[in-house]
């Protein structure tokens, strides 16, 4: 599933086999980290990690956004932002005097509601309801989890998020991340007074300076939450971590700091604070839309240095590159373009993830959590400084340069929710992938497949919630007792628990779409078209170089033999008749 050897690299060999396979291929084969404190709290370290080197925002070019700012406003000159703010909501209230519709827009988004209806499956999804393969669930663990909410003060998942306009957090998406950070345990708020944290005094941010620094969202803004999901840098997604703040071309050709330097919003280009590209609503086989609204496979609707606004409602590669992105009228170019019907762009162009020097978590075994030494919690670190055991969380495994898991995918996922029955004799898929080789909507996609072992109700054969955060007597991270943690969480959301606790293996799938490598590092033909190639687990198609059918092989052998025999016979006749002509 993953390359657990640090520093492992994909071979870059090239050979004639690749061209042969391409020619012969059939078409159907064709926030304190939130901030540093957040990372510290999740890792179990004894001391705060070093702060990142600060890059002066004034001396650094803004990243290419979906809607370039144009430089028409310098917020540091706005008198209303020069006051002594006492809280985040006070800043938002000031912002809304000009941006009158912003709060209402934000409060109608997935970022705010953490809830969405999947029309294809009928399931209600989002952070409020789903169970994940990392920390498990949000409910009962507020306000720790809502430190990544785009607002202030959401402390109960059983209730809707706050409705007051000033509860929206403008700064987390728009302020310089060196000037503003949420605190990991304040339900979305930053610190408002100096606080002692693990023996160190942490100072609150200067909200006035933060408010005056606002601009279009930069990678650091989005990453303040999305990099650190699951409890640490790079833990969850695998293709999103802090290495993307300052990447080179080898790590990501689009975000390359000395190249295109694209912000997240250059691809997740929306309006009204609605950002396309949610994993709950994925278009696995998107179609380019031209300026007149017509669908096309060939028209590149914009170049990368143009403003966004013409792409379809999906943050897809096809939005810029079309579904026929490969140049050239030779056989190689034609066959590569044929592959886009059945192979996602990311499959070839993201050969590995976790490539920026930040390891991603590949295994989380909750069943071992709760062990103590001399009555106290303990931790075990590996040679790279990653925790491989924490009393609070159990055992972990990490990896870098991980080869993705490949699967047919039509964009639909069916989630295993709290009330769904499971079969504990099998690995439970948290978000089972939809798609097949024959449905006409699927392509072969790369994923991070997260392996976890998490609690379930043995009598009811259902996954359960767990209460981990807090100083109360039932929180697992405080008292290390599963027999208190699970009943407390289930009682919190009003669900029955039999009392029979077990642990079951689960898989959770994360689409790999970032860390796009330079085209020279894209997969070569022989890496898939081989007996034990990358796509060995893909079914439903015949893949030259990988598959063989005896009767088809014999037909080929026979055709070759008959052709050879015909050539020899023809040569013999030429020799015979040439001699007769000489005699005549």
XYZ file of C-alpha atoms in Angstrom:
584
model
C 0.000 0.000 0.000
C 2.821 2.409 0.754
C 6.548 2.674 0.581
C 7.567 2.636 4.225
C 11.250 3.090 3.422
C 12.127 6.742 3.810
C 13.705 8.287 0.773
C 12.471 5.565 -1.612
C 12.258 6.858 -5.171
C 10.543 5.655 -8.304
C 12.976 4.433 -10.972
C 13.188 6.844 -13.905
C 14.286 4.369 -16.572
C 13.202 4.850 -20.150
C 13.201 2.167 -22.778
C 11.766 1.216 -26.152
C 9.157 -0.876 -24.341
C 7.296 2.288 -23.388
C 6.871 3.329 -27.014
C 5.898 -0.163 -28.064
C 3.276 -0.340 -25.330
C 1.932 3.087 -26.210
C 1.529 2.065 -29.850
C -0.153 -1.216 -29.005
C -2.344 0.006 -26.130
C -6.070 -0.454 -26.609
C -8.184 2.685 -26.251
C -10.046 1.381 -23.206
C -6.776 0.990 -21.402
C -6.313 4.291 -22.838
C -4.029 27.054 14.218
C -1.362 27.978 16.811
C -0.023 25.311 13.365
C -2.954 25.418 12.705
C 0.097 26.893 14.190
C 3.191 25.413 15.713
C 1.319 24.817 18.977
C -1.304 22.718 17.175
C 1.346 20.469 15.668
C 2.973 20.255 19.075
C -0.272 19.310 20.815
C -0.939 16.555 18.314
C 2.548 15.101 18.274
C 3.059 14.622 21.961
C 6.306 16.562 22.007
C 7.600 18.037 25.243
C 8.618 21.389 23.832
C 7.202 23.755 21.283
C 8.704 23.246 17.822
C 10.709 26.001 16.225
C 8.663 28.650 14.490
C 9.002 28.693 10.702
C 11.267 31.274 9.144
C 9.153 34.316 8.556
C 8.915 35.561 4.998
C 8.178 39.281 4.795
C 4.824 39.537 3.032
C 5.745 42.964 1.674
C 8.835 41.540 -0.034
C 7.160 38.408 -1.394
C 4.965 38.422 -4.479
C 1.391 37.436 -3.827
C 0.488 34.029 -5.138
C -1.610 33.778 -8.313
C -5.215 33.682 -7.205
C -8.431 32.928 -9.047
C -9.255 36.604 -8.777
C -6.127 38.794 -8.650
C -6.502 41.611 -6.158
C -5.456 44.331 -8.578
C -3.825 46.379 -5.819
C -6.751 48.769 -5.429
C -6.842 48.769 -1.635
C -4.253 48.847 1.113
C -6.037 47.735 4.267
C -3.314 49.146 6.468
C -4.643 52.617 5.525
C -8.216 51.961 6.633
C -8.869 53.898 9.797
C -11.506 51.434 11.011
C -8.828 48.703 11.128
C -6.408 50.722 13.202
C -8.340 50.390 16.447
C -7.389 48.259 19.423
C -9.473 45.126 18.799
C -10.246 42.967 21.821
C -11.584 39.906 19.969
C -11.893 38.251 16.600
C -15.622 39.049 16.272
C -14.781 42.737 16.724
C -12.497 42.540 13.680
C -15.202 40.826 11.641
C -17.699 43.500 12.596
C -15.305 46.110 11.213
C -14.782 44.119 7.998
C -18.530 43.902 7.419
C -18.890 47.672 7.292
C -17.439 47.442 3.770
C -17.860 43.767 2.857
C -21.553 43.806 3.698
C -22.498 40.422 2.159
C -19.422 38.407 3.115
C -20.682 36.893 6.380
C -23.968 35.743 4.843
C -22.069 34.164 1.959
C -19.692 32.305 4.256
C -22.538 31.016 6.413
C -24.050 29.232 3.402
C -20.897 27.263 2.608
C -19.584 23.825 3.511
C -16.699 25.520 5.302
C -19.251 26.971 7.708
C -21.988 24.348 7.994
C -19.729 21.270 7.915
C -22.719 19.506 6.421
C -23.847 18.686 2.887
C -26.364 16.417 1.209
C -25.002 13.927 -1.303
C -27.731 13.851 -3.929
C -26.359 10.690 -5.545
C -26.477 8.580 -2.368
C -28.929 10.531 -0.211
C -26.437 10.620 2.652
C -25.911 13.643 4.870
C -22.169 14.153 5.028
C -19.665 16.655 6.376
C -17.507 16.953 9.465
C -20.572 17.121 11.703
C -21.670 13.582 10.876
C -18.988 11.440 9.238
C -16.611 9.092 11.005
C -13.037 9.327 9.789
C -9.994 7.103 10.068
C -8.002 9.604 12.121
C -9.392 11.225 15.274
C -12.765 9.605 14.608
C -15.440 12.267 15.069
C -16.061 15.887 15.945
C -19.119 15.512 18.173
C -18.169 15.435 21.891
C -14.693 16.740 21.074
C -15.520 20.405 20.764
C -13.925 22.896 21.046
C -10.716 21.122 19.955
C -11.975 20.191 16.481
C -13.720 23.496 15.845
C -10.415 25.289 16.193
C -10.370 24.685 12.409
C -13.882 26.016 11.835
C -14.102 29.200 9.754
C -15.745 31.001 12.642
C -15.781 31.669 16.353
C -17.457 29.814 19.199
C -19.025 26.637 17.772
C -18.929 24.389 20.832
C -21.680 21.842 20.208
C -22.151 19.753 17.059
C -25.713 18.990 18.131
C -26.523 22.620 17.382
C -26.092 24.662 14.231
C -23.016 26.886 14.044
C -23.387 30.414 15.434
C -25.691 32.607 13.360
C -24.308 36.034 14.284
C -22.513 37.680 11.318
C -19.546 38.632 13.484
C -19.036 34.937 14.344
C -17.414 34.518 10.907
C -13.608 34.539 11.069
C -12.329 36.778 8.257
C -8.738 36.717 9.454
C -8.074 32.992 9.224
C -8.458 33.085 5.434
C -7.214 36.588 4.682
C -4.647 37.728 7.262
C -0.912 37.135 7.210
C -0.520 33.791 8.966
C 2.537 35.091 10.794
C 0.324 37.702 12.445
C -2.782 35.657 13.227
C -3.316 32.128 14.498
C -6.233 30.363 16.093
C -5.542 28.557 19.348
C -6.009 24.764 19.294
C -8.531 24.575 22.139
C -10.604 27.781 21.841
C -13.384 26.731 19.420
C -11.990 28.888 16.644
C -10.824 31.849 18.715
C -7.240 33.041 18.965
C -5.724 33.848 22.329
C -6.854 37.147 23.813
C -4.411 37.217 26.718
C -1.004 35.678 27.454
C -1.432 31.982 28.257
C 0.931 29.488 29.819
C 1.222 26.482 27.531
C 3.358 23.557 28.635
C 5.668 25.798 30.586
C 5.891 28.536 27.972
C 4.038 31.845 27.897
C 2.258 32.225 24.557
C 1.303 35.747 23.515
C -1.966 36.638 21.778
C -1.842 38.039 18.224
C -2.048 41.759 17.531
C -5.512 41.802 15.953
C -5.092 45.301 14.570
C -1.933 44.370 12.656
C -3.566 41.163 11.482
C -6.607 43.050 10.205
C -4.419 45.493 8.295
C -2.545 42.634 6.573
C -5.521 41.069 4.780
C -5.334 40.085 1.120
C -6.543 37.257 -1.105
C -6.092 33.849 0.555
C -2.602 32.434 0.168
C -1.517 28.817 0.446
C -0.498 29.437 4.036
C -4.052 30.514 4.886
C -5.711 27.418 3.476
C -2.924 25.261 4.843
C -3.327 26.540 8.393
C -6.162 24.026 8.639
C -5.876 21.719 5.634
C -2.194 20.868 6.135
C -2.710 19.861 9.747
C -5.890 17.774 9.614
C -5.768 14.555 11.595
C -3.439 15.883 14.262
C -0.266 17.090 12.575
C 1.547 18.325 9.494
C 0.794 16.124 6.473
C -0.956 13.498 8.574
C -4.248 13.253 6.715
C -4.159 14.021 2.990
C -0.630 13.029 2.076
C -0.523 15.528 -0.802
C -1.126 18.576 1.414
C 1.482 19.668 3.944
C 3.587 22.676 4.877
C 6.185 21.903 2.196
C 3.710 23.484 -0.243
C 4.187 26.897 1.366
C 7.498 27.295 -0.469
C 7.648 24.483 -3.062
C 10.005 24.154 -5.994
C 8.981 22.873 -9.417
C 9.913 19.292 -8.582
C 7.359 19.237 -5.762
C 4.515 21.021 -7.558
C 4.728 22.696 -10.959
C 1.699 24.894 -10.295
C 2.602 26.107 -6.814
C 6.319 26.464 -7.601
C 7.314 29.577 -5.689
C 9.711 30.674 -8.444
C 7.321 29.761 -11.225
C 3.553 30.063 -11.492
C 3.275 30.434 -7.704
C -0.417 29.575 -7.743
C -2.542 29.962 -4.643
C -5.166 27.348 -3.823
C -7.881 29.670 -5.155
C -6.305 29.644 -8.628
C -7.817 26.178 -9.105
C -10.473 26.198 -6.391
C -11.798 29.286 -8.113
C -15.249 30.205 -6.867
C -17.350 33.206 -6.084
C -19.404 34.277 -3.102
C -17.019 32.299 -0.863
C -18.133 29.031 -2.506
C -15.024 27.020 -3.373
C -15.351 24.059 -5.791
C -13.397 20.887 -5.190
C -14.938 19.291 -2.104
C -14.173 15.602 -1.614
C -17.871 15.159 -0.874
C -18.744 16.343 -4.384
C -16.124 15.203 -6.881
C -16.385 15.060 -10.659
C -14.112 12.200 -11.634
C -14.487 12.765 -15.386
C -15.052 16.491 -15.886
C -15.639 18.171 -19.214
C -14.223 21.511 -20.240
C -16.765 24.301 -20.726
C -16.040 27.060 -23.227
C -16.961 30.731 -22.907
C -20.330 30.152 -24.591
C -21.157 27.371 -22.123
C -20.649 24.486 -24.541
C -18.875 21.309 -23.525
C -15.727 20.325 -25.327
C -12.880 17.893 -24.939
C -10.284 19.845 -26.851
C -10.565 23.563 -26.122
C -8.232 24.940 -23.490
C -10.454 27.622 -22.055
C -7.713 29.696 -20.442
C -3.991 29.805 -19.985
C -2.495 29.606 -16.533
C -1.643 33.314 -16.363
C -5.170 34.471 -17.142
C -7.883 35.255 -14.653
C -10.152 32.442 -13.544
C -13.890 32.417 -14.052
C -14.453 30.242 -17.108
C -13.984 26.818 -15.566
C -16.810 24.430 -14.824
C -17.945 24.059 -11.179
C -15.133 21.656 -10.381
C -11.500 22.284 -9.520
C -10.198 19.957 -12.206
C -7.126 19.664 -14.407
C -9.400 19.859 -17.461
C -10.464 23.352 -16.405
C -7.224 24.685 -17.868
C -5.668 21.842 -19.812
C -8.752 20.290 -21.530
C -9.305 16.566 -21.874
C -6.801 16.444 -24.757
C -3.787 18.064 -23.087
C -0.906 16.280 -24.816
C 0.668 18.064 -27.754
C 1.827 16.350 -30.913
C 0.225 14.446 -33.768
C 2.557 11.474 -33.419
C 1.450 8.108 -32.120
C 2.642 8.835 -28.586
C 0.664 12.069 -28.312
C -2.447 10.459 -29.779
C -2.296 7.470 -27.449
C -1.673 9.622 -24.376
C -4.735 11.706 -25.216
C -6.731 8.510 -25.708
C -5.854 7.550 -22.143
C -7.687 10.549 -20.684
C -10.992 8.747 -21.245
C -10.055 6.131 -18.693
C -7.118 7.528 -16.713
C -7.233 10.638 -14.510
C -4.525 13.225 -15.119
C -3.300 12.815 -11.536
C -2.639 9.099 -12.046
C 0.329 9.814 -14.303
C 1.316 13.263 -13.088
C 1.410 12.631 -9.319
C 3.696 9.562 -9.235
C 4.132 9.716 -5.444
C 2.784 11.857 -2.629
C 4.410 13.097 0.590
C 7.388 14.130 -1.554
C 8.267 17.422 0.130
C 10.114 16.041 3.150
C 7.017 15.807 5.369
C 5.916 12.245 6.109
C 2.267 11.295 6.036
C 0.529 8.893 8.392
C -0.353 5.566 6.764
C -1.488 3.518 9.782
C -3.300 4.445 12.997
C -4.108 1.680 15.451
C -6.409 3.023 18.167
C -6.717 -0.392 19.819
C -3.363 -0.013 21.579
C -4.159 3.389 23.118
C -4.366 3.636 26.897
C -1.170 1.855 27.896
C 0.727 3.412 30.791
C 4.184 3.093 32.309
C 4.360 3.452 36.055
C 0.833 4.810 35.910
C 1.774 7.571 33.474
C 1.275 8.035 29.716
C 4.318 7.629 27.520
C 5.449 7.922 23.902
C 7.868 6.204 21.539
C 9.506 8.127 18.690
C 11.115 6.773 15.524
C 14.487 7.827 14.141
C 12.828 10.607 12.131
C 11.185 12.181 15.159
C 7.687 10.886 14.484
C 5.651 9.338 17.298
C 5.052 5.652 16.620
C 3.274 5.175 19.934
C 1.334 7.550 22.166
C -0.675 6.444 25.178
C -3.385 8.891 24.064
C -3.672 7.592 20.500
C -2.063 4.190 19.994
C 0.388 3.043 17.302
C 1.261 4.838 14.065
C 3.234 4.309 10.881
C 4.535 7.085 8.615
C 5.966 7.146 5.096
C 7.367 9.503 2.479
C 7.379 9.224 -1.320
C 4.338 6.977 -1.193
C 3.012 5.281 -4.312
C -0.768 5.857 -4.507
C -3.455 3.222 -4.378
C -5.288 3.084 -7.726
C -8.975 2.451 -8.287
C -11.797 3.058 -10.729
C -13.662 6.154 -9.511
C -16.813 7.863 -10.762
C -16.769 10.671 -8.217
C -19.226 9.032 -5.812
C -18.372 7.771 -2.349
C -20.651 5.874 0.017
C -19.799 6.559 3.625
C -20.138 4.225 6.583
C -22.059 6.317 9.087
C -22.939 5.813 12.727
C -26.167 3.866 12.089
C -24.825 1.651 9.291
C -24.158 -2.056 9.820
C -20.640 -3.333 9.174
C -19.032 -6.735 8.684
C -16.150 -6.839 11.197
C -14.705 -9.945 9.534
C -13.665 -7.716 6.641
C -11.869 -4.399 6.361
C -14.551 -1.729 6.618
C -14.401 1.015 4.002
C -15.147 4.358 5.628
C -15.874 5.959 2.248
C -16.276 3.217 -0.348
C -15.347 4.357 -3.848
C -17.932 4.118 -6.605
C -17.059 3.269 -10.177
C -16.197 0.520 -12.618
C -14.572 -0.023 -15.986
C -17.943 -0.190 -17.733
C -20.088 2.626 -16.321
C -18.792 5.282 -18.747
C -18.260 7.771 -15.907
C -15.182 6.362 -14.194
C -11.485 6.784 -14.619
C -8.508 5.237 -12.867
C -7.650 7.574 -9.978
C -4.828 7.726 -7.406
C -5.669 7.719 -3.695
C -4.060 7.696 -0.334
C -5.570 4.636 1.352
C -5.415 5.207 5.080
C -5.385 2.058 7.199
C -6.845 2.455 10.677
C -8.043 0.228 13.488
C -10.850 1.918 15.345
C -13.600 1.176 17.874
C -16.959 -0.415 17.059
C -19.938 -1.904 18.885
C -19.446 -5.691 18.785
C -23.063 -6.454 19.631
C -24.610 -4.090 17.092
C -21.882 -4.301 14.424
C -21.710 -0.542 14.079
C -18.929 1.985 14.262
C -19.025 4.248 17.322
C -18.006 7.759 18.319
C -15.217 8.291 20.829
C -14.764 11.125 23.314
C -11.082 11.996 23.456
C -10.645 15.696 24.248
C -11.194 17.463 27.555
C -10.324 17.389 31.230
C -13.417 15.444 32.285
C -13.194 11.919 33.663
C -14.429 10.290 30.458
C -11.992 11.849 27.942
C -9.584 9.244 26.543
C -6.657 11.651 26.290
C -7.005 12.435 29.969
C -8.017 9.131 31.564
C -6.961 6.514 28.946
C -10.102 4.435 29.462
C -12.022 3.238 26.391
C -14.840 1.928 28.582
C -15.583 5.516 29.558
C -14.703 7.291 26.322
C -17.069 5.526 23.912
C -20.173 5.479 26.165
C -19.686 9.188 26.866
C -19.493 10.053 23.155
C -22.492 7.910 22.229
C -24.534 9.367 25.061
C -23.577 12.869 23.930
C -25.193 12.327 20.520
C -28.113 10.302 21.890
C -27.119 6.914 20.454
C -27.271 3.547 22.188
C -24.107 1.600 22.918
C -24.267 -2.058 23.923
C -21.188 -1.875 26.112
C -19.358 -4.500 24.029
C -16.366 -2.645 22.614
C -14.236 -4.050 19.828
C -11.804 -2.762 17.216
C -12.087 -3.216 13.468
C -9.736 -2.502 10.575
C -10.854 0.274 8.236
C -9.766 1.908 5.002
C -10.308 5.568 4.196
C -9.598 6.988 0.752
C -8.206 10.450 -0.003
C -8.000 11.559 -3.674
C -4.500 12.627 -4.641
C -4.602 15.875 -6.642
C -1.716 18.017 -5.368
C 2.064 17.717 -5.662
C 1.893 17.612 -9.469
C 5.339 16.678 -10.743
C 7.041 18.138 -13.854
C 6.028 16.324 -17.029
C 9.492 14.776 -17.267
C 8.715 12.899 -14.038
C 5.301 11.650 -15.138
C 4.815 7.897 -15.201
C 6.283 6.034 -18.135
C 4.291 3.452 -20.057
C 6.111 0.439 -18.665
C 5.289 1.410 -15.073
C 1.668 0.413 -15.662
C 1.886 -1.845 -18.707
C 3.782 -4.573 -16.890
C 2.979 -7.840 -15.148
C 3.508 -6.379 -11.687
C 3.045 -2.732 -12.596
C 1.232 -0.017 -10.706
C -2.176 -0.970 -12.059
C -1.965 -4.643 -11.185
C -5.132 -4.304 -9.073
C -7.239 -2.592 -11.743
C -9.862 -4.962 -13.153
C -12.363 -4.911 -15.995
C -9.983 -4.075 -18.839
C -7.360 -5.756 -20.975
C -4.049 -3.968 -20.524
C -1.258 -4.745 -23.005
C 1.938 -5.701 -21.264
C 0.066 -6.726 -18.132
C -2.602 -9.156 -19.295
C -2.624 -12.141 -21.560
C -5.250 -14.575 -22.864
C -3.979 -17.958 -24.057
C -6.282 -18.175 -27.056
C -5.393 -14.624 -28.067
C -1.715 -15.386 -27.616
C -2.029 -18.476 -29.824
C -3.828 -16.488 -32.488
C -0.970 -13.989 -32.366
C 1.632 -16.742 -32.530
C -0.218 -18.335 -35.444
C -0.505 -15.050 -37.283
C 3.179 -14.390 -36.757
C 4.086 -17.899 -37.867
C 1.911 -17.739 -40.965
C 3.310 -14.328 -41.825
C 6.855 -15.604 -41.452
C 6.016 -18.687 -43.505
C 4.474 -16.516 -46.202
C 7.559 -14.325 -46.364
C 9.819 -17.344 -46.645
C 7.622 -18.949 -49.309
C 7.539 -15.720 -51.275
C 11.303 -15.419 -51.062
C 11.660 -19.007 -52.277
C 9.409 -18.344 -55.269
C 11.393 -15.229 -56.184
C 14.580 -17.247 -56.145
C 13.090 -20.040 -58.274
C 11.559 -17.760 -60.899
C 14.637 -15.550 -61.057
C 16.709 -18.603 -62.089
C 14.205 -19.517 -64.811
C 14.272 -15.967 -66.166
C 18.063 -16.097 -66.384
C 17.915 -19.375 -68.321
C 15.365 -17.970 -70.734
